[in-house]
Amino acid sequence: ADYDLVVRGGTVASGLGTMRCDIGIRGGRIVALAESIPGGAATLDAGGLLVLPGGVDTHCHIEEPSRGGYTSAGGAPATEVTVQEESFGSASVSAFAGGTTSVVCFVPQWKGEGILPRLADYEARAARGMVDYSFHQIISDATDDVLEREVPEVVARGIRSLKVFLTYEPLHLSDEAFLKVLVTARRHGCLVTVHCENYAAINWRTEALLKAGLTAPKYHAWSRPPVVEREATHRAIALAELVDQPIQVFHVSCAEAAEEIARAQHRGVKVWGETCPQYLALAAADMDRPGFDGAAYMCSPSPRSAEEQGRVWEMIRRGTLDVVSSDHCGFSMHRPGAGKQAGGTAVPFRDIPNGIPGLAARLPILFSEGVSKGRISLDHFVRLTATNPARLMGLAPRKGAIAIGGDADLALWDPKKKVTITNALMQHAIDYTPYEGLEVTGWPVATVRRGTVVMRDGVVQAEPGTGRFLARGPYDFIAPRGLLPDGFDAAPRLE
Ligand code: DUC
Ligand code: ZN
Ligand code: ZN
Ligand code: ZN
């Protein structure tokens, strides 16, 4: 047939405006956009629906083994291993259930170890999933061998972003090590993504809280107030500016950190800011529950206040924060000895892994709280959840758009459908969602990944092993500004 699949009758929202048109798909790609496309071996009726680019979630922790499981300093011994309790298979089902078709997740590095053996292991794990994927390479031990020998190999394998943490006991980098990573990224044409919180500040506050007997989950928020994030954001930007190396600040939770980004952008620094649904729909007060229950909302940075949520929306509207990712973490609440309970339920907040699941909830929450409630336009929603992340990660125009030649990744969206979020609807392998009971307006009713219908009316059908690695080459969007003199670690020329 002329087309493998025709999506007919929908209102296509590309991020640059909406139009009524049909979509002709062949060989997994979009090959025709026209008012009316006849034929097609198969058709998908999108009458009354929006047709959006499949979601691109550029910050997901999937099947990622970590030491100490993202707990704070002095907490779980650094030798303890926590694996996100979800496989690439189960995370793929959840992604498709929520209208997301591409993810970028994290290859771990542990201090004292090289990168390449873990990269090989991680590549094999990811290849078993169904969602298309790329990687950020975590650097937690910036040795000369890692930076000079291994990073070029990582880049050669199609990875174009390095991830660094300025906090967490087994992960955090000193300013000196962070500078070395920035210089290395610049030399090899990578973006650097940064977790910005002040390590020493968190440890000091945590010690003080625990000494005073303030150990409940709600004190997680007290241990890391916004100033802790603002300081690290400022420092990360300053060092990146010094090196002339573009960075993305991950999970901005508060206006004062976003304002650091806005100021730097105003000076022309290439810095971008990401936020997450948890900073728009959860608050520190959610952690104020009896016993262990507050652990369900513990992530870092911490959810803030209702007023702060409003300020984060404002920074989205201004364009300072231009990507919304999930920071999906596969920690269950009710499995003894695992996930949130890795250290048991009687431990202080310090010893509870940070992170919450949100892969399937990301698009519905942002659509409902954003578009349905009139805070952002439909186009802006598409840019935040697909177009901008794809562009920043070098995945555009193949991903993140509805354009001829691009992959046929689509979310068919019912903008009026009212749904109450339950854990079952998330279709992940995790035993809870922090968004249980949240009422949303707008829901994905079908998901298409490279021309294959992988979800319809909530039923996911996809063959394990069909997710593709998205190899990234050099791309101009993240090129340094060229402020350093010639010969001073100049970036390689782009072809
Ligand atoms: N924050 C989380 O909430 N989870 C894991 C990593 C992170 O930085
Ligand atoms: Zn982080
Ligand atoms: Zn994260
Ligand atoms: Zn996380």
PDB file of C-alpha atoms and ligand atoms in Angstrom, residues 59-61 64 70 106 163 165 168 195 250-251 274 300 326-329, ligand 3:
ATOM      1  CA  HIS A  59      15.217  12.741  32.444  1.00  0.00           C
ATOM      2  CA  CYS A  60      14.260   9.221  33.528  1.00  0.00           C
ATOM      3  CA  HIS A  61      16.018   6.869  35.935  1.00  0.00           C
ATOM      4  CA  GLU A  64      19.764   2.209  37.012  1.00  0.00           C
ATOM      5  CA  TYR A  70      20.044   8.451  46.045  1.00  0.00           C
ATOM      6  CA  PHE A 106      21.310   7.481  32.890  1.00  0.00           C
ATOM      7  CA  LYS A 163      25.414  14.277  33.877  1.00  0.00           C
ATOM      8  CA  PHE A 165      25.671  15.783  40.634  1.00  0.00           C
ATOM      9  CA  TYR A 168      24.680  12.897  47.034  1.00  0.00           C
ATOM     10  CA  HIS A 195      21.865  18.348  39.630  1.00  0.00           C
ATOM     11  CA  PHE A 250      17.889  19.793  35.987  1.00  0.00           C
ATOM     12  CA  HIS A 251      14.712  19.814  38.068  1.00  0.00           C
ATOM     13  CA  GLU A 274      14.191  21.960  33.275  1.00  0.00           C
ATOM     14  CA  SER A 300      15.326  16.060  45.408  1.00  0.00           C
ATOM     15  CA  SER A 326       9.517  13.448  34.860  1.00  0.00           C
ATOM     16  CA  ASP A 327      12.734  12.572  36.784  1.00  0.00           C
ATOM     17  CA  HIS A 328      11.005   9.197  36.937  1.00  0.00           C
ATOM     18  CA  CYS A 329      12.456   6.953  39.658  1.00  0.00           C
TER      19      CYS A 329
HETATM   20 ZN    ZN B   3      17.088  12.573  38.278  1.00  0.00          ZN
END
